[in-house]
């Protein structure tokens, strides 16, 4: 038998069964089994060709289903309706093979699913059997079984949950959950089928159902086609939330507003519905709700768009180097869709991961508040969000202040939640784990966290320099961002205040600056006080404003002294440091240096005498210690006032 190409084999594989294509704990795997010359050639492929594996095994009949366990340690092969063969591929372990028949009499195996590297579930038409593979004993151990009539099944590897279709119409689903060698029966639930004219009956098939995790919750998605005789013949996707505990309930309805053939994917917590006849895909976000719709009824977030085509390079003898790649056929009838985000084209022999491109959404979703809600829940959204903010403030797409305020509030709410989670983690870590509590995981900083540095660097700094924008609008936007931060009790960084002050000074709005400081619109900080000091030559009251701010901080005594000394207000600095009780620890030389620089001999005398008295009170002697380095000032004092003016040590 001549070897098959990947394309030909995929066509045959997918048209016959999907059991050679599967996902184990997020790893997509394809296993090809081709019979030739008394042996069966097996090729194991994943998205990365580097991990491909090829081997041969004895030809014992047609392969109905073939799957590796997690880590490619054990291969399971089904050739008959009654049994499954097992072959060990455990590294550094003796090779072994065994076979396991289903326990239920007259049952036929519909398929099997690996739930762990050594745990497997047989699904038969009469129920479910959960086994553990025992490599040492080269056999399987039945852990648990459940009898139920089964039409078909569906497995979600991410959550290790199997759905069994039961009853004549197939619309009663019985879920089972698997974890660490245990099988748990979850409450069954019924899918509401559309009403059809009698005597016709509608059965639920696996093509109408998909299972995926959305926002951390497991959902069963039902593609519901309404009868053309109904008032609303358009199709819809009905979501049933399947909790680990409690009953399953219908939670969301996605309105498709059309009819035809559809396929479902889930990408970045978005439900993507592909429509074959229009060759478009529409996106739903179940966290977004339409204000004019009933609760949990959703319209598409964005207008339908076609998938960006992948260009396939020409290969083979007919290929010419100068020929450009050809685009693949989109929405082909040969496409097979696997959850959550995989599309396979059997006719072209390609596998793709579906991705959502966020930048185009900026122009597709005009409501900036809704756009921000949408983007904040996406991966890799930071630069797109910052681009939205810049576009909102710059150019011809200037949003009014209410829109700006809404966007800032949404960003800072996410920012605040991250800061609180980080603080809770820090406190819990410092206090140590409490008895019986699990170790707390450090919160993950998602791309949706836009902090003050991000906003300053990518948006506000350049925005404040716009020459074609009213300075009043710029100041209003800056103050709106500061208001938003204060509203969620986030400490505003000084560089944002500096940006505001720079704008006020640049446009001579000193009265506004004075009011902002007087009414504490701009919060006190040492960097801000220093900035005010630098403005003294332009705005003289800034000096006193700076001192008042430093005094209010109560932790800036050294800075206040430095400010006063820099203005040669030596007595003022001395009075201030005495008022806060720090005069016993200050440097005498620093004060004497400044007093001497004033060329005011009486001022120097007063300061010198103060420190002599301090020395006498603290050490019993008016003399300065050598470590104070005041020798030159003692010499100067003698030259000006005479040696007899020095204080004498009091003897008792």
XYZ file of C-alpha atoms in Angstrom:
652
model
C 0.000 0.000 0.000
C 1.597 3.315 -1.025
C 2.205 5.799 1.789
C -0.497 8.412 2.197
C 0.126 12.146 2.278
C -0.914 14.063 5.374
C -3.698 15.701 3.357
C -5.125 12.429 2.017
C -4.903 10.750 5.385
C -6.579 13.657 7.170
C -9.459 13.512 4.713
C -9.891 9.814 5.333
C -9.322 10.132 9.073
C -11.800 12.928 9.711
C -14.457 11.582 7.359
C -14.305 8.243 9.182
C -13.733 9.133 12.832
C -12.319 11.826 15.089
C -10.854 9.347 17.570
C -7.325 9.710 16.253
C -7.481 13.440 16.936
C -7.793 14.492 20.551
C -6.695 16.872 23.292
C -5.047 15.797 26.541
C -4.927 18.508 29.219
C -4.556 21.276 26.650
C -2.124 19.413 24.360
C -3.540 18.774 20.911
C -2.439 15.447 19.440
C -3.071 13.580 16.196
C -2.276 9.883 15.920
C -2.192 8.417 12.416
C -2.382 4.631 12.047
C -1.808 3.237 8.532
C -1.883 -0.519 7.784
C 0.681 -1.725 5.274
C 2.432 -5.062 4.618
C 1.409 -6.867 7.810
C 2.275 -3.961 10.097
C 0.601 -0.775 11.229
C 2.611 2.417 10.959
C 1.805 4.992 13.635
C 2.689 8.689 13.491
C 2.034 10.967 16.471
C 1.903 14.671 15.651
C 1.242 17.837 17.575
C 1.305 21.523 16.610
C 5.112 21.405 16.848
C 6.782 19.001 14.410
C 9.741 18.690 16.803
C 7.622 16.489 19.050
C 6.516 14.098 16.319
C 6.923 10.362 16.985
C 6.752 7.478 14.480
C 6.833 3.722 15.087
C 5.397 0.428 13.823
C 3.245 -2.164 15.580
C 1.798 -5.541 14.618
C -1.225 -5.441 12.348
C -4.021 -7.012 14.394
C -6.907 -5.573 12.441
C -8.465 -2.263 11.494
C -7.876 0.505 14.024
C -11.142 2.095 15.141
C -9.681 4.413 17.768
C -6.112 5.122 18.909
C -4.993 7.484 21.667
C -1.927 8.058 23.814
C -2.275 8.796 27.512
C -0.966 12.041 28.968
C 2.774 12.251 28.376
C 2.607 9.595 25.620
C 3.298 6.900 28.218
C 0.646 4.314 27.285
C -0.990 3.747 23.901
C -4.594 2.530 23.765
C -5.857 0.973 20.537
C -9.427 -0.149 19.866
C -9.876 -2.661 17.052
C -13.090 -4.417 18.106
C -16.361 -3.266 19.738
C -15.560 -5.308 22.851
C -11.970 -4.598 23.873
C -9.076 -2.118 23.909
C -5.394 -3.056 23.581
C -2.678 -1.314 25.596
C 1.010 -0.886 24.748
C 3.534 0.598 27.214
C 5.854 3.413 26.150
C 6.959 4.321 29.672
C 10.637 5.445 29.542
C 13.164 3.130 31.217
C 10.453 0.539 31.810
C 10.100 -2.980 30.343
C 7.890 -3.173 27.267
C 4.504 -4.800 27.835
C 1.149 -5.199 26.159
C -2.273 -6.214 27.448
C -5.924 -6.135 26.448
C -9.063 -5.216 28.367
C -12.637 -6.186 27.509
C -15.597 -4.135 28.678
C -17.301 -5.646 31.712
C -20.905 -5.130 30.637
C -22.376 -8.059 28.713
C -23.488 -7.460 25.135
C -22.096 -3.903 25.333
C -20.223 -2.209 22.500
C -17.451 0.291 23.164
C -18.327 3.663 21.619
C -14.944 5.117 22.548
C -12.553 5.831 25.402
C -10.912 8.821 27.081
C -7.701 9.153 29.082
C -8.250 11.185 32.265
C -4.700 10.710 33.580
C -1.504 9.067 32.410
C -2.730 5.738 33.833
C -6.496 6.236 34.124
C -8.935 5.585 31.291
C -12.706 5.577 30.774
C -14.543 3.181 28.454
C -17.828 4.565 27.113
C -20.162 1.827 25.927
C -23.711 1.872 24.664
C -24.738 0.507 28.070
C -22.778 2.767 30.394
C -19.360 3.896 31.547
C -16.372 1.995 33.006
C -13.474 3.688 34.792
C -10.145 1.803 34.877
C -6.682 2.256 36.300
C -3.753 0.873 34.292
C -1.308 -1.063 36.470
C 2.042 -1.207 34.618
C 3.648 -3.494 37.218
C 0.876 -6.077 36.841
C 0.428 -5.468 33.107
C -3.310 -5.263 33.597
C -6.195 -2.912 34.311
C -8.222 -2.512 37.499
C -11.891 -1.502 37.349
C -12.353 1.433 39.727
C -16.014 2.212 39.123
C -18.797 1.668 36.579
C -22.255 3.057 35.923
C -25.025 1.539 33.812
C -26.951 3.909 31.544
C -28.130 3.755 27.939
C -25.748 5.889 25.863
C -26.356 7.369 22.400
C -23.102 9.298 22.140
C -20.600 11.035 24.414
C -18.448 14.138 24.598
C -15.306 14.713 26.668
C -13.774 17.959 27.972
C -10.080 17.215 28.753
C -9.509 20.561 30.449
C -11.972 19.703 33.227
C -12.003 15.892 32.858
C -15.787 15.839 32.469
C -17.640 13.396 30.201
C -21.174 14.025 28.919
C -23.336 11.019 28.053
C -26.363 11.452 25.814
C -29.289 9.365 27.091
C -33.016 8.808 26.309
C -34.576 8.252 22.882
C -34.222 11.864 21.755
C -30.719 12.116 23.204
C -31.443 15.404 24.943
C -30.945 14.250 28.537
C -27.246 14.592 29.313
C -25.566 12.778 32.186
C -22.194 14.291 33.182
C -19.427 12.483 35.061
C -16.359 14.177 36.576
C -12.982 12.475 37.068
C -10.173 13.463 39.414
C -7.307 11.549 41.043
C -8.770 8.083 40.643
C -12.346 9.044 41.514
C -15.454 9.183 39.335
C -18.304 11.453 40.438
C -21.795 11.371 39.008
C -23.084 14.898 38.486
C -26.786 15.870 38.267
C -28.231 15.130 34.841
C -30.022 17.838 32.887
C -32.229 18.198 29.859
C -31.525 20.234 26.737
C -34.663 22.062 25.579
C -35.231 21.018 21.968
C -37.129 23.298 19.579
C -40.780 22.540 18.933
C -41.411 20.863 15.569
C -44.737 20.049 13.898
C -46.126 16.600 14.711
C -45.503 13.783 13.954
C -41.894 14.833 13.332
C -39.378 14.271 16.129
C -36.093 16.016 16.686
C -33.105 14.232 18.194
C -30.084 15.869 19.781
C -26.773 14.874 18.141
C -23.173 15.507 19.111
C -22.862 17.947 16.195
C -25.229 20.277 18.039
C -23.202 20.252 21.267
C -19.832 21.666 22.314
C -18.222 21.747 25.752
C -15.748 24.433 26.782
C -14.513 26.482 29.709
C -15.480 30.175 29.614
C -14.290 32.550 32.329
C -13.275 29.587 34.461
C -16.707 27.919 34.326
C -17.648 24.814 32.353
C -20.413 25.355 29.793
C -22.357 23.066 27.498
C -23.128 24.975 24.294
C -26.181 23.887 22.308
C -26.567 25.073 18.715
C -30.343 25.412 18.470
C -31.989 25.511 15.034
C -35.609 26.689 15.086
C -38.269 25.454 12.696
C -39.012 27.754 9.773
C -42.674 27.728 10.837
C -41.857 29.493 14.105
C -42.008 33.247 14.618
C -38.221 33.383 15.026
C -36.584 30.899 12.635
C -33.081 32.236 13.309
C -30.644 29.942 15.075
C -29.189 30.606 18.517
C -26.588 29.159 20.854
C -27.899 28.223 24.291
C -25.364 27.969 27.128
C -25.864 25.666 30.094
C -23.497 26.211 33.018
C -22.273 22.949 34.494
C -20.997 23.510 38.057
C -19.018 20.898 39.984
C -21.697 20.958 42.645
C -25.358 21.697 42.109
C -27.580 21.298 39.104
C -26.887 22.488 35.590
C -28.903 25.516 34.502
C -29.540 27.479 31.358
C -27.679 30.764 31.712
C -27.126 32.482 28.353
C -28.653 32.709 24.879
C -26.554 33.940 21.958
C -28.660 35.327 19.112
C -27.192 34.434 15.696
C -29.838 36.346 13.679
C -29.531 33.991 10.715
C -29.861 30.346 9.686
C -27.548 27.815 8.071
C -24.574 25.699 9.033
C -22.544 26.808 12.034
C -19.470 25.750 14.004
C -18.313 26.892 17.447
C -14.958 27.819 18.963
C -13.979 29.467 22.221
C -11.043 31.882 22.051
C -9.880 34.055 24.948
C -13.221 33.476 26.748
C -15.130 34.584 23.644
C -17.626 32.349 21.874
C -16.856 32.482 18.149
C -19.618 31.251 15.833
C -18.592 30.451 12.247
C -21.302 30.739 9.571
C -20.505 28.750 6.438
C -22.781 30.315 3.812
C -21.846 33.943 4.576
C -18.226 32.968 5.325
C -18.165 35.133 8.408
C -17.580 34.634 12.127
C -19.331 36.502 14.909
C -18.096 37.002 18.469
C -19.998 36.866 21.749
C -18.827 37.871 25.224
C -21.147 36.480 27.889
C -19.881 39.055 30.401
C -21.323 41.842 28.229
C -25.071 42.365 28.384
C -27.203 44.470 26.081
C -29.153 47.120 28.019
C -32.261 46.664 25.849
C -32.235 42.848 25.963
C -33.546 40.429 28.516
C -31.056 39.242 31.098
C -28.348 36.971 29.655
C -29.586 37.296 26.067
C -26.674 38.441 23.937
C -26.215 39.991 20.535
C -22.835 39.780 18.742
C -20.281 42.128 20.244
C -18.905 43.059 16.836
C -20.196 42.911 13.249
C -19.513 39.611 11.480
C -16.057 39.408 9.935
C -14.295 36.772 7.872
C -11.298 34.924 9.290
C -8.044 36.397 8.035
C -6.876 33.906 5.379
C -3.744 31.864 5.831
C -1.570 31.776 2.706
C -0.356 28.285 1.839
C 3.088 27.993 0.196
C 3.156 25.886 -2.978
C 5.074 22.631 -2.678
C 5.803 19.629 -4.886
C 7.146 19.229 -8.454
C 4.777 21.827 -9.916
C 5.874 24.505 -7.469
C 7.758 27.442 -8.903
C 9.845 29.608 -6.545
C 8.392 32.806 -8.022
C 4.795 31.720 -7.427
C 3.298 33.488 -4.410
C 1.551 31.445 -1.708
C -2.137 30.804 -2.330
C -4.823 31.628 0.245
C -6.516 28.680 1.897
C -10.191 27.992 1.316
C -12.126 29.593 4.159
C -15.174 28.020 5.781
C -14.703 24.888 3.743
C -17.069 21.927 4.115
C -13.941 19.866 4.890
C -13.228 21.907 8.014
C -13.452 20.156 11.389
C -13.605 22.238 14.543
C -12.191 21.092 17.894
C -12.549 22.854 21.216
C -11.506 25.246 22.289
C -9.741 27.000 19.396
C -8.647 24.463 16.749
C -9.659 24.250 13.099
C -8.487 21.465 10.795
C -8.806 21.585 7.027
C -8.743 17.963 5.856
C -8.714 18.886 2.159
C -5.612 21.054 2.534
C -3.900 19.092 5.299
C -3.544 22.027 7.710
C -4.262 22.611 11.389
C -4.773 26.121 12.740
C -5.195 27.758 16.106
C -7.824 30.486 15.991
C -6.856 33.840 17.470
C -8.675 37.142 17.997
C -6.972 40.287 16.695
C -7.808 43.096 19.101
C -6.600 46.282 17.308
C -9.420 46.314 14.695
C -12.021 46.322 17.479
C -11.132 49.951 18.243
C -13.009 51.109 15.151
C -15.652 48.370 15.143
C -17.036 49.139 18.620
C -17.891 52.814 18.922
C -19.158 52.747 22.520
C -15.922 53.409 24.423
C -17.302 52.126 27.732
C -18.432 48.865 26.160
C -15.180 48.626 24.220
C -13.221 48.980 27.447
C -15.317 46.270 29.145
C -14.560 44.015 26.179
C -10.822 44.704 26.050
C -10.205 44.460 29.801
C -11.149 40.769 29.702
C -8.790 39.871 26.860
C -5.208 38.620 26.832
C -2.538 40.942 25.430
C -4.865 43.923 25.737
C -2.607 46.519 27.376
C -1.270 48.296 24.307
C -4.684 48.199 22.614
C -6.312 49.772 25.680
C -3.646 52.478 25.806
C -4.211 53.069 22.083
C -7.939 53.517 22.747
C -7.160 56.085 25.448
C -4.796 57.985 23.172
C -7.299 57.929 20.312
C -10.060 59.083 22.646
C -8.045 62.160 23.652
C -6.166 62.976 20.468
C -7.054 63.755 16.890
C -10.617 63.908 15.675
C -11.959 61.248 18.018
C -11.973 63.340 21.164
C -14.418 61.961 23.685
C -16.269 64.215 26.075
C -15.244 64.291 29.715
C -18.060 61.910 30.756
C -16.699 59.295 28.328
C -13.147 59.923 29.527
C -14.292 59.565 33.145
C -16.052 56.272 32.378
C -12.945 54.816 30.729
C -10.658 55.941 33.569
C -13.010 54.491 36.194
C -13.109 51.104 34.471
C -9.315 50.971 34.177
C -8.703 52.024 37.757
C -11.228 49.562 39.160
C -9.190 46.696 37.664
C -5.996 48.392 38.881
C -7.430 48.682 42.423
C -8.536 45.030 42.506
C -5.006 43.943 41.623
C -3.449 46.191 44.297
C -5.837 44.836 46.936
C -5.079 41.242 45.938
C -1.349 41.975 46.101
C -1.725 43.583 49.532
C -3.786 40.645 50.840
C -1.136 38.239 49.586
C 1.658 40.251 51.231
C -0.145 40.377 54.587
C -0.903 36.651 54.449
C 2.705 35.839 53.560
C 4.127 37.955 56.384
C 1.754 36.475 58.970
C 2.480 32.916 57.829
C 0.018 30.180 56.830
C -2.812 29.500 59.252
C -3.586 25.969 60.340
C -5.703 24.070 57.855
C -5.566 26.780 55.169
C -4.039 26.235 51.764
C -1.006 28.233 50.683
C -2.109 31.464 49.041
C -0.935 32.003 45.465
C 0.543 35.328 44.462
C -1.954 37.271 42.313
C -1.098 37.318 38.636
C -0.687 40.736 37.109
C -2.702 40.437 33.928
C -2.187 42.538 30.848
C -5.408 44.351 31.767
C -3.773 46.134 34.721
C -3.013 49.659 33.497
C -1.104 51.444 36.244
C -0.221 55.116 36.585
C 3.165 54.651 34.970
C 1.563 53.066 31.891
C -0.972 55.848 31.566
C 1.629 58.572 32.091
C 4.176 57.115 29.661
C 1.884 56.099 26.808
C -1.002 58.570 27.019
C -0.955 61.558 29.361
C 2.614 62.757 28.848
C 2.286 63.149 25.084
C -1.309 64.357 25.387
C -0.249 67.226 27.671
C 2.120 68.461 24.955
C -0.548 68.694 22.243
C -0.483 72.175 20.748
C -3.806 71.817 18.922
C -5.747 70.917 22.068
C -7.200 73.372 24.557
C -5.116 73.576 27.697
C -8.337 73.685 29.705
C -9.354 70.313 28.254
C -5.901 68.887 28.970
C -6.040 70.046 32.605
C -9.582 68.715 32.936
C -8.503 65.287 31.639
C -5.513 65.161 34.017
C -7.693 66.109 36.964
C -10.288 63.528 35.881
C -7.673 60.787 35.996
C -6.530 61.964 39.447
C -10.169 62.033 40.623
C -10.664 58.492 39.373
C -7.587 57.275 41.263
C -8.717 59.010 44.455
C -12.212 57.546 44.086
C -10.850 54.000 44.421
C -8.319 55.124 47.055
C -5.183 54.639 44.989
C -2.276 56.874 46.034
C -1.559 59.276 43.185
C 2.055 59.306 42.031
C 3.831 62.651 42.195
C 4.647 62.756 38.469
C 0.938 63.126 37.677
C 0.720 66.134 39.986
C 3.845 67.524 38.353
C 2.134 67.236 34.984
C -0.830 69.258 36.283
C 1.380 71.912 37.896
C 3.460 72.185 34.738
C 0.314 72.895 32.709
C -0.965 75.451 35.236
C 2.339 77.325 35.400
C 2.807 77.187 31.626
C -0.512 79.016 31.160
C -0.097 81.321 34.198
C -3.034 79.748 36.033
C -1.496 80.436 39.449
C -4.819 81.140 41.101
C -5.984 77.673 40.129
C -2.718 76.172 41.391
C -3.175 77.996 44.700
C -6.735 76.666 45.016
C -5.735 73.092 44.158
C -3.114 73.200 46.908
C -5.243 75.083 49.428
C -8.128 72.619 49.132
C -5.806 69.581 48.884
C -6.901 68.614 45.395
C -3.215 67.910 44.880
C -2.134 65.657 47.730
C 0.877 66.552 49.864
C 4.192 64.880 49.082
C 7.873 65.686 49.370
C 8.487 65.626 45.575
C 5.564 67.996 45.066
C 6.860 70.353 47.768
C 10.274 70.396 46.102
C 8.627 71.181 42.762
C 6.823 74.125 44.356
C 10.120 75.407 45.719
C 11.547 75.412 42.219
C 8.676 77.669 41.120
C 9.482 80.433 43.613
C 11.165 82.678 41.046
C 8.084 82.416 38.809
C 5.473 82.415 41.565
C 6.849 83.734 44.924
C 3.972 82.348 47.081
C 5.060 78.874 46.016
C 7.792 79.010 48.687
C 5.337 79.338 51.553
C 2.999 76.815 49.948
C 5.907 74.380 49.880
C 6.764 74.940 53.539
C 3.130 74.534 54.570
C 2.970 71.273 52.681
C 6.146 69.957 54.293
C 4.844 70.858 57.737
C 1.592 68.988 57.048
C 3.556 65.899 56.074
C 5.150 65.812 59.593
C 7.787 63.447 58.221
C 9.668 66.109 56.298
C 11.388 67.999 59.119
C 14.838 67.612 57.576
C 13.549 68.891 54.237
C 11.988 71.958 55.867
C 15.256 72.780 57.627
C 17.135 72.411 54.333
C 14.667 74.709 52.583
C 14.969 77.409 55.246
C 18.757 77.190 55.330
C 18.903 77.395 51.546
C 17.174 80.775 51.897
C 19.590 81.708 54.766
C 16.686 81.818 57.210
C 18.844 80.363 59.954
C 16.819 81.582 62.923
C 13.610 80.352 61.265
C 15.158 76.940 60.731
C 16.337 76.862 64.357
C 12.933 77.871 65.706
C 11.225 75.202 63.572
C 13.550 72.395 64.638
C 13.109 73.398 68.298
C 9.324 73.363 67.868
C 9.421 69.716 66.777
C 11.957 68.715 69.437
C 14.819 67.830 67.137
C 17.347 70.499 68.131
C 19.512 68.146 70.219
C 20.431 66.076 67.175
C 21.018 68.670 64.463
C 24.418 69.421 62.976
C 25.946 72.554 64.507
C 28.366 72.995 61.622
C 25.533 73.139 59.039
C 23.862 76.034 60.883
C 27.125 77.825 61.564
C 28.161 77.525 57.903
C 24.991 79.274 56.744
C 25.086 81.876 59.529
C 28.651 82.814 58.549
C 27.683 83.033 54.866
C 25.114 85.731 55.702
C 27.932 88.056 56.848
C 25.656 89.025 59.748
C 27.998 88.885 62.762
C 25.244 89.170 65.354
C 23.350 86.310 63.708
C 26.502 84.198 63.806
C 26.991 85.111 67.470
C 23.425 84.079 68.340
C 23.683 80.716 66.546
C 27.145 80.020 68.004
C 25.896 80.815 71.520
C 22.861 78.525 71.047
C 25.066 75.544 70.279
C 27.446 76.368 73.160
C 24.481 76.267 75.492
C 23.292 72.977 73.927
C 26.752 71.444 74.433
C 26.826 72.597 78.042
C 23.369 71.152 78.716
C 24.073 67.808 77.037
C 27.750 67.250 77.950
C 28.515 69.662 80.775
C 30.958 71.600 78.595
C 30.312 74.395 76.034
C 33.161 73.172 73.817
C 32.501 71.397 70.527
C 33.597 67.797 70.086
C 36.239 67.147 67.402
C 33.738 65.032 65.480
C 31.503 68.075 64.912
C 34.242 69.728 62.763
C 33.490 73.221 64.069
C 37.119 74.284 64.675
C 37.147 76.948 61.929
C 33.971 78.514 63.364
C 35.527 78.627 66.857
C 38.575 80.416 65.381
C 36.310 82.872 63.531
C 34.311 83.553 66.705
C 37.524 84.367 68.626
C 38.692 86.683 65.840
C 35.467 88.662 65.789
C 34.347 88.633 69.418
C 37.512 87.760 71.334
C 38.410 84.660 73.263
C 36.835 86.065 76.376
C 33.417 85.879 74.644
C 33.547 82.059 74.666
C 31.416 80.459 77.333
C 33.340 79.169 80.313
C 32.810 75.718 81.714
C 30.876 75.938 84.964
C 32.649 74.334 87.891
C 30.709 73.019 90.861
